[in-house]
PDB file of C-alpha atoms in Angstrom:
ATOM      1  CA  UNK A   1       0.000   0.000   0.000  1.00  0.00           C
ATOM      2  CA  UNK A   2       0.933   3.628  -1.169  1.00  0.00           C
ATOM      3  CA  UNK A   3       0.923   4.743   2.497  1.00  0.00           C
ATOM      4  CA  UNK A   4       3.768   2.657   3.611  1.00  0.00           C
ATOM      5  CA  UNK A   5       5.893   4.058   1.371  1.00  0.00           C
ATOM      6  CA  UNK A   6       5.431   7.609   3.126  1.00  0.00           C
ATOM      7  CA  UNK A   7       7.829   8.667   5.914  1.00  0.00           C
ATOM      8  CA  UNK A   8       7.010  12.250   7.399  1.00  0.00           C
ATOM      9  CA  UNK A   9      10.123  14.444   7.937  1.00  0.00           C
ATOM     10  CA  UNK A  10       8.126  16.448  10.371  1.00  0.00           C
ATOM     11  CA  UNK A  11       6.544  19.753   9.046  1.00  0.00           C
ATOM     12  CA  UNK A  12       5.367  19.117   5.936  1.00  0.00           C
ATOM     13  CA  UNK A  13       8.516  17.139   4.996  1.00  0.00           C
ATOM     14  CA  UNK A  14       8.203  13.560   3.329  1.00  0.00           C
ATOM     15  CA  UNK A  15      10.081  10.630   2.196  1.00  0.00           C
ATOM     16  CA  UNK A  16       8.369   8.206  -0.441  1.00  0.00           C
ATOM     17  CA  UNK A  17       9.888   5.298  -1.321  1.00  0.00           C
ATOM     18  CA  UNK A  18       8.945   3.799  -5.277  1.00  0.00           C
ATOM     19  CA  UNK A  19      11.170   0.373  -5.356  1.00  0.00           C
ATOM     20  CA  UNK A  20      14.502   2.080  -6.043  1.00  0.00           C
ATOM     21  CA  UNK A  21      13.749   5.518  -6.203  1.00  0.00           C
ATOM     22  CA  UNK A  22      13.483   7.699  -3.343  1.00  0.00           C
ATOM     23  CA  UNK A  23      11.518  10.786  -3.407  1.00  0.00           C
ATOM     24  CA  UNK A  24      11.722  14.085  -1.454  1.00  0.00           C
ATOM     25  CA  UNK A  25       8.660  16.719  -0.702  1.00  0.00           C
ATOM     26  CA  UNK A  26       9.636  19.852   1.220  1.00  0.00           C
ATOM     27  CA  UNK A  27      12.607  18.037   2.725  1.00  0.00           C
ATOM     28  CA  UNK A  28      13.620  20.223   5.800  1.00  0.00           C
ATOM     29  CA  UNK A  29      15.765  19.746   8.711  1.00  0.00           C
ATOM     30  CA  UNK A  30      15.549  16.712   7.294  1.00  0.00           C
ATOM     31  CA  UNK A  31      18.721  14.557   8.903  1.00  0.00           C
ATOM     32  CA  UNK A  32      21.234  13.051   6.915  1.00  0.00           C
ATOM     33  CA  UNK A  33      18.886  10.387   4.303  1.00  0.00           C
ATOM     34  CA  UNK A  34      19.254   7.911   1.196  1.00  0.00           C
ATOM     35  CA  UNK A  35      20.266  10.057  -2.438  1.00  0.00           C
ATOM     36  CA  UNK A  36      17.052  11.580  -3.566  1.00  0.00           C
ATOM     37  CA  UNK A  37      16.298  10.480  -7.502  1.00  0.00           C
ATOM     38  CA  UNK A  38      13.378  13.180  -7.151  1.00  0.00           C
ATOM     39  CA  UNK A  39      13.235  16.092  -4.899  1.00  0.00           C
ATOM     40  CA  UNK A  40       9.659  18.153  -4.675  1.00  0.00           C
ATOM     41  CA  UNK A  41       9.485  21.522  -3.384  1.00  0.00           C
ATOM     42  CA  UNK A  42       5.934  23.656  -3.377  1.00  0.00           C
ATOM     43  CA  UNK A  43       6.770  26.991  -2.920  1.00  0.00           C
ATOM     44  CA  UNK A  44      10.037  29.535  -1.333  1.00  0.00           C
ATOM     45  CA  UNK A  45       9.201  29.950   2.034  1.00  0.00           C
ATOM     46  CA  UNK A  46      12.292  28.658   4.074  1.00  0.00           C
ATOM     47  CA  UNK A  47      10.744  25.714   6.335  1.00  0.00           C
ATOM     48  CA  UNK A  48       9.512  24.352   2.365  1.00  0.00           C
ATOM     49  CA  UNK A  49      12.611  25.367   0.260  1.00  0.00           C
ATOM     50  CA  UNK A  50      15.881  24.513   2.364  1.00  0.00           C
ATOM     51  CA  UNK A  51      18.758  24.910   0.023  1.00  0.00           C
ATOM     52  CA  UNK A  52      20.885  23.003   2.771  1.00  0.00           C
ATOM     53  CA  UNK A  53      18.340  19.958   2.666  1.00  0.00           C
ATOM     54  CA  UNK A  54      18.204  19.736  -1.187  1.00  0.00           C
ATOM     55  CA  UNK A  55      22.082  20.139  -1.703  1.00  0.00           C
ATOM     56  CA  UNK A  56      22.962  17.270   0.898  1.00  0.00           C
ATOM     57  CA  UNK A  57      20.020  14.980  -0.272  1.00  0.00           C
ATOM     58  CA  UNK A  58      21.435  15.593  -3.872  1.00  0.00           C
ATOM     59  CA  UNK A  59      23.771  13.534  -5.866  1.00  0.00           C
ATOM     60  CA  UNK A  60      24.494  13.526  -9.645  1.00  0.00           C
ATOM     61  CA  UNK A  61      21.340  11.600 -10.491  1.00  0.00           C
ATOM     62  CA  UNK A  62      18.512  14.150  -8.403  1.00  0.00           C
ATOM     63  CA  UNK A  63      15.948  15.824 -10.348  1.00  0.00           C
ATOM     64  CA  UNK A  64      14.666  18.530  -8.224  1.00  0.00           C
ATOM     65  CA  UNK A  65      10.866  20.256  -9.093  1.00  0.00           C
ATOM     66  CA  UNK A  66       9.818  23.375  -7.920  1.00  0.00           C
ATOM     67  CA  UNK A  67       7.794  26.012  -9.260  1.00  0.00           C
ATOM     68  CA  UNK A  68       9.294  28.842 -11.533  1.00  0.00           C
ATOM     69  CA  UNK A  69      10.477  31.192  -8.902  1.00  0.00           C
ATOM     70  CA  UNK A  70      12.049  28.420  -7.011  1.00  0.00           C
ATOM     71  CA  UNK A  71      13.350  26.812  -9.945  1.00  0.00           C
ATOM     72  CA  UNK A  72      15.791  29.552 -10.994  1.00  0.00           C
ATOM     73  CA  UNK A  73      17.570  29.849  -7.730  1.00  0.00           C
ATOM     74  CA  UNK A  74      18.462  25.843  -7.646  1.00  0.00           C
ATOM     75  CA  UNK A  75      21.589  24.864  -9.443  1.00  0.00           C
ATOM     76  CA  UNK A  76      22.090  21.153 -11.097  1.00  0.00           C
ATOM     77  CA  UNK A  77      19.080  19.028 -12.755  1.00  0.00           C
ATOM     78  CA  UNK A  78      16.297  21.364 -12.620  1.00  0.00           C
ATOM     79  CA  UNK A  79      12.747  21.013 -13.648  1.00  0.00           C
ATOM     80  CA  UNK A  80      10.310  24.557 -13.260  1.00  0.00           C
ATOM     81  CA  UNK A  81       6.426  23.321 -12.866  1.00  0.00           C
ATOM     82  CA  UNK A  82       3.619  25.929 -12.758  1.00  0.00           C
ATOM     83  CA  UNK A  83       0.239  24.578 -11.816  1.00  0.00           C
ATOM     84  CA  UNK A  84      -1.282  22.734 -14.226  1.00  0.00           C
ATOM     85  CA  UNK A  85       1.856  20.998 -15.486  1.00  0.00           C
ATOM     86  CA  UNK A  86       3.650  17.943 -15.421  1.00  0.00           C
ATOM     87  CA  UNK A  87       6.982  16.044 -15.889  1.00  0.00           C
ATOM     88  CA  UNK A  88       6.837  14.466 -19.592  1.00  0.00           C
ATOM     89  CA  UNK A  89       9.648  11.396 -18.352  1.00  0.00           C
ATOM     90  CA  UNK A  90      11.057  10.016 -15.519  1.00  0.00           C
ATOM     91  CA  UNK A  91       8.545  10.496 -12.953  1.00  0.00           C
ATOM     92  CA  UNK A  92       4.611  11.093 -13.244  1.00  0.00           C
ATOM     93  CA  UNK A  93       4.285  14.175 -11.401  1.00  0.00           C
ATOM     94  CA  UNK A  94       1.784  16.820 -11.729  1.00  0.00           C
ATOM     95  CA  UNK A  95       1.590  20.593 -10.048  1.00  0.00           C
ATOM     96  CA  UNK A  96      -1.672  21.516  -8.452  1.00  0.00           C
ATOM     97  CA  UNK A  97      -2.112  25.183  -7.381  1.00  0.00           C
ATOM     98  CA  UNK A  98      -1.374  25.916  -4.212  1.00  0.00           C
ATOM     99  CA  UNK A  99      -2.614  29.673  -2.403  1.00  0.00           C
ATOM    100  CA  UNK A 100      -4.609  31.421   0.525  1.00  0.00           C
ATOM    101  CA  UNK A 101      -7.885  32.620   0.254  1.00  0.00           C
ATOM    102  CA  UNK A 102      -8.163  33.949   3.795  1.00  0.00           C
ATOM    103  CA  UNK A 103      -5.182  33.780   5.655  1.00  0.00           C
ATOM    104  CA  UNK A 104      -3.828  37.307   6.028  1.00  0.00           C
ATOM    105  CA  UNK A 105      -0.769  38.571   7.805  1.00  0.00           C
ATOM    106  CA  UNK A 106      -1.530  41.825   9.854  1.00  0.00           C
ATOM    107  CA  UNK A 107      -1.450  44.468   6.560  1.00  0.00           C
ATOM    108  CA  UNK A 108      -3.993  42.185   4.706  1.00  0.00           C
ATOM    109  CA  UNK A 109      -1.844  40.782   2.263  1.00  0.00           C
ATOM    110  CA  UNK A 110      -2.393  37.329   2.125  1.00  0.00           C
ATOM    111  CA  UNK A 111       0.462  35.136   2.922  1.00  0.00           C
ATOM    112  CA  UNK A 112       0.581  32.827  -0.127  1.00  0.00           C
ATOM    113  CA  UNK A 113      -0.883  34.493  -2.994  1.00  0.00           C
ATOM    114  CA  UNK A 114      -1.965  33.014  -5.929  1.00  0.00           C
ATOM    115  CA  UNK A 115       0.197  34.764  -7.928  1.00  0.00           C
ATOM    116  CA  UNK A 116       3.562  33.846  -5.952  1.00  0.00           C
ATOM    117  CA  UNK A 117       2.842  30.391  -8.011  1.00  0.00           C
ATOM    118  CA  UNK A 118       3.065  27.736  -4.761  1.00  0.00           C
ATOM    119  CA  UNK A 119       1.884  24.653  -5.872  1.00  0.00           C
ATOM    120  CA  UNK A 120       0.906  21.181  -4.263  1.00  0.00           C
ATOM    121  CA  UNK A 121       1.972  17.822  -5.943  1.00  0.00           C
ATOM    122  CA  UNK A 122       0.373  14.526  -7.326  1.00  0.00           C
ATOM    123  CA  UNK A 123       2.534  11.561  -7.833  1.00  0.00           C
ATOM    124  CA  UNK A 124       1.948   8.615  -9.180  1.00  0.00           C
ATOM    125  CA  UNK A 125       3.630   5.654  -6.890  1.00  0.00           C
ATOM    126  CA  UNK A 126       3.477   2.669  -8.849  1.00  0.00           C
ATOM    127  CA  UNK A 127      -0.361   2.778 -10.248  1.00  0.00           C
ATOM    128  CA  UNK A 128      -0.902   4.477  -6.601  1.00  0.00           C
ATOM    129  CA  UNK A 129      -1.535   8.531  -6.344  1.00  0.00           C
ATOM    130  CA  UNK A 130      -0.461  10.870  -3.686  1.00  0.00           C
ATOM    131  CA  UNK A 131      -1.410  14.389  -3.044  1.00  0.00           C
ATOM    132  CA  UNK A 132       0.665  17.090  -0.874  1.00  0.00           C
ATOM    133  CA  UNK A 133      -1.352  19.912  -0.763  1.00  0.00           C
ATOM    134  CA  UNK A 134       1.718  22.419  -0.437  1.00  0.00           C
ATOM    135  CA  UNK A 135       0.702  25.619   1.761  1.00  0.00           C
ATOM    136  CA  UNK A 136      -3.143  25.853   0.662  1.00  0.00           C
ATOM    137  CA  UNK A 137      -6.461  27.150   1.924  1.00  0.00           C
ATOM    138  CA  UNK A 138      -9.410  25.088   0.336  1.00  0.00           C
ATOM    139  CA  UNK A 139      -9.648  26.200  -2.970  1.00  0.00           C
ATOM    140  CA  UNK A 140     -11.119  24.705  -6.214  1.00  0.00           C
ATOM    141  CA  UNK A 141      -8.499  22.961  -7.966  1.00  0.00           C
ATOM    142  CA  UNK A 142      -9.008  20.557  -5.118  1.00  0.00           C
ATOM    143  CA  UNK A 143     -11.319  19.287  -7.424  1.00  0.00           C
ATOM    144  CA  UNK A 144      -9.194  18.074  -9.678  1.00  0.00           C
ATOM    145  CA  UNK A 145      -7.141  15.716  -7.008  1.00  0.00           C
ATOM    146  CA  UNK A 146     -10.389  13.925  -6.169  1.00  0.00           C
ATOM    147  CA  UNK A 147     -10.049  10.381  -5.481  1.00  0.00           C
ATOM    148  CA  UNK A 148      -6.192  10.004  -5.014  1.00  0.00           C
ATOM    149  CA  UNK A 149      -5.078   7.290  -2.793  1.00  0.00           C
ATOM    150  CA  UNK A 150      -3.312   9.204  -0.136  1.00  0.00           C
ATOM    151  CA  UNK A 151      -3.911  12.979   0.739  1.00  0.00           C
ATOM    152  CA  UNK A 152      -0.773  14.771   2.975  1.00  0.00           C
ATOM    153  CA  UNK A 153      -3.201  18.028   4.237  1.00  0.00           C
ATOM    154  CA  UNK A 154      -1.978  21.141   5.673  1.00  0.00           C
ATOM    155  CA  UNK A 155      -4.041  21.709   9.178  1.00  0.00           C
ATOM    156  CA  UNK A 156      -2.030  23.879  11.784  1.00  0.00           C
ATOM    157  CA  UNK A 157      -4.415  26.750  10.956  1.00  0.00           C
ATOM    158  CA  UNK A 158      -2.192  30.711  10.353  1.00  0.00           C
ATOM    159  CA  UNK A 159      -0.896  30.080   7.066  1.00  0.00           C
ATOM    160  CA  UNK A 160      -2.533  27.083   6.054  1.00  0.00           C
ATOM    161  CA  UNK A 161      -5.823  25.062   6.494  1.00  0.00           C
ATOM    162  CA  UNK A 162      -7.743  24.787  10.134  1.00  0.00           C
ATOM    163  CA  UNK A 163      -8.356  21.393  11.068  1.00  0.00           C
ATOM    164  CA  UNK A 164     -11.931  22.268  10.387  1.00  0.00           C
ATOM    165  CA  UNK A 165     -10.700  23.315   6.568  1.00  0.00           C
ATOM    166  CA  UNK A 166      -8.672  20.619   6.036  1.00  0.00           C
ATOM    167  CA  UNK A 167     -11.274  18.172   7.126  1.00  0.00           C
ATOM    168  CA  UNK A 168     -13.694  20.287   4.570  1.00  0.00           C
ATOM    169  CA  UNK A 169     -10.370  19.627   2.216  1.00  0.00           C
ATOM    170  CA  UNK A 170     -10.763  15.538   2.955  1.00  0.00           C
ATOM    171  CA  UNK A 171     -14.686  15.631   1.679  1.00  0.00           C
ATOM    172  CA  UNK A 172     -14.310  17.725  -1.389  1.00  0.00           C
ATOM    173  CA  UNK A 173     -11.041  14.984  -2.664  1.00  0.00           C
ATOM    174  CA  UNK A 174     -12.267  11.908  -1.033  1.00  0.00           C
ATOM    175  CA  UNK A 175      -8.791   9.985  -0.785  1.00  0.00           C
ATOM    176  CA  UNK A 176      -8.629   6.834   1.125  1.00  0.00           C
ATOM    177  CA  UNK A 177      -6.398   8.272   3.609  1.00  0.00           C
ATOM    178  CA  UNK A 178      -5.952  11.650   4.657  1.00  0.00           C
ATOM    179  CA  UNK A 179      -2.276  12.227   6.765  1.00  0.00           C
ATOM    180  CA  UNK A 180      -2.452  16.075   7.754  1.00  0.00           C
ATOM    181  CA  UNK A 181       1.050  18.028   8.116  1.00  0.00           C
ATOM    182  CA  UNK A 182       2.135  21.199   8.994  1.00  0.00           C
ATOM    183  CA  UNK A 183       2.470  20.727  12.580  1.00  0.00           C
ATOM    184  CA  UNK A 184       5.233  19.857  15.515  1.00  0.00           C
ATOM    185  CA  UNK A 185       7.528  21.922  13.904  1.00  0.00           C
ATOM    186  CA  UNK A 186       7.301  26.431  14.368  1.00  0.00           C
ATOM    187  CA  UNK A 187       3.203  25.976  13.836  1.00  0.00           C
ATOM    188  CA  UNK A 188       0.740  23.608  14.646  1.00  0.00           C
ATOM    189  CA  UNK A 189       0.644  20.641  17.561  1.00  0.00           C
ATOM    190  CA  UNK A 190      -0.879  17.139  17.632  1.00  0.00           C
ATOM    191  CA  UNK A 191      -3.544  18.402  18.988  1.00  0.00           C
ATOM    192  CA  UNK A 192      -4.395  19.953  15.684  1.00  0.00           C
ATOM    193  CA  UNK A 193      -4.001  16.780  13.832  1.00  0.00           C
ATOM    194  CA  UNK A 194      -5.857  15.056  16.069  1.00  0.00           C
ATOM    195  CA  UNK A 195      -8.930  17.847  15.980  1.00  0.00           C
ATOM    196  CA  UNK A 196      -8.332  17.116  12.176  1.00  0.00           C
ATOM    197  CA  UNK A 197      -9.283  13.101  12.599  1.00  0.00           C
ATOM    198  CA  UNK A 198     -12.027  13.954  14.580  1.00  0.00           C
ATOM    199  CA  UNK A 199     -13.627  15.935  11.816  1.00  0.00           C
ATOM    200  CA  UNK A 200     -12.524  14.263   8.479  1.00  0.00           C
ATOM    201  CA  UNK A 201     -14.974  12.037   6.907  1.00  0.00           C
ATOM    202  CA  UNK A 202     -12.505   9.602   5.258  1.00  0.00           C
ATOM    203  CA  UNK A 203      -9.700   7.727   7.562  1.00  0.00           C
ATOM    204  CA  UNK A 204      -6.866   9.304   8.836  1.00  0.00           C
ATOM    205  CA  UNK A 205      -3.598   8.349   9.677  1.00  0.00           C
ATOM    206  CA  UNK A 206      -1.711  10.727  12.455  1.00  0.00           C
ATOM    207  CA  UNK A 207       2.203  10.043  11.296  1.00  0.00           C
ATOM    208  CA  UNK A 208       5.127   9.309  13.262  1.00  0.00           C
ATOM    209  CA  UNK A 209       8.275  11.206  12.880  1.00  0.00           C
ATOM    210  CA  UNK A 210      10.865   9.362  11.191  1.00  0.00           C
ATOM    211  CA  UNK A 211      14.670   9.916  12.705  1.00  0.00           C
TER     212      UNK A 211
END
């Protein structure tokens, strides 16, 4: 099963293992690991996009996917994905948007704008799909991830989803596992992920920090 090849990094870090590939999503603080063949990163914020994280995890075979402003400040094998687009070989990975509708920091500017170009990913694990929503408010192109076999939400509230949201998040894409994120690290506690269980309507899995 798709979800135990998924090892949380804490935050919204993640290791997924695909027979001999190993991939990276938002790898951060994330300890000395196996060569990445793929490393994911939604958007520029530093606790998402750690150059330190992506340069150790890298060797000469790591592809490494951001969007277009992250893209051009990462040297090596780069790949630049807005929404809506996907790698054509290699890997089947597609970019979902990724933005705030209503979080706000204290001037009214919202903190991930769509127009900063954060995504969310879907890849395809062997015939398996999993989403990371990326730093997200519920927002329609949700719609277009419905149905995907594992679902890594966003619920420490601030700058991304409430539990309340992300459970909201959970009906609209129906996977058969939601794993929320986002917390334990600067934002967020168990307590949120656990408020998050309580209110999804699909089953949820409460990770484990991996060493």
């Amino acid at each position: 099963m798709l979800l135990e090849a998924v090892e949380w990094l804490g935050h919204a870090g993640f290791r997924v293992r695909s027979g001999r590939s190993v991939v990276y999503i938002d790898p951060y603080r994330a300890g000395d690991g196996p060569e990445a063949d793929l490393i994911l990163i939604t958007h520029g914020h530093y606790d998402h996009f750690s150059p330190q994280d992506v340069e150790r995890l890298s060797g000469e075979r790591t592809l490494v996917v951001a969007p277009p402003a992250v893209a051009e400040r990462i040297a090596g094998r780069v790949v630049s994905l807005a929404p809506g687009e996907g790698l054509e070989e290699g890997f089947d990975v597609r970019a979902v948007a990724a933005y705030n509708t209503s979080k706000r920091d204290p001037s009214g500017k919202l903190f991930h704008p769509r127009e900063a170009g954060g995504v969310g990913y879907v890849l395809n694990v062997r015939g398996e799909r999993l989403y990371h929503s990326g730093d997200t408010d519920v927002i329609p192109e949700m719609d277009d991830v419905a149905g995907v076999d594992v679902a890594l939400l966003a619920v420490s509230g601030v700058y991304v989803m409430t539990p309340g949201e992300a459970a909201e998040a959970a009906r609209r894409i129906g996977p058969r596992v939601a794993v929320p994120m986002h917390w334990g690290e600067h934002i967020g506690t168990r307590a949120d992920a656990e408020a998050f269980a309580d209110r999804a309507p699909v089953e949820v899995r409460i990770p484990e920090k991996v060493d």
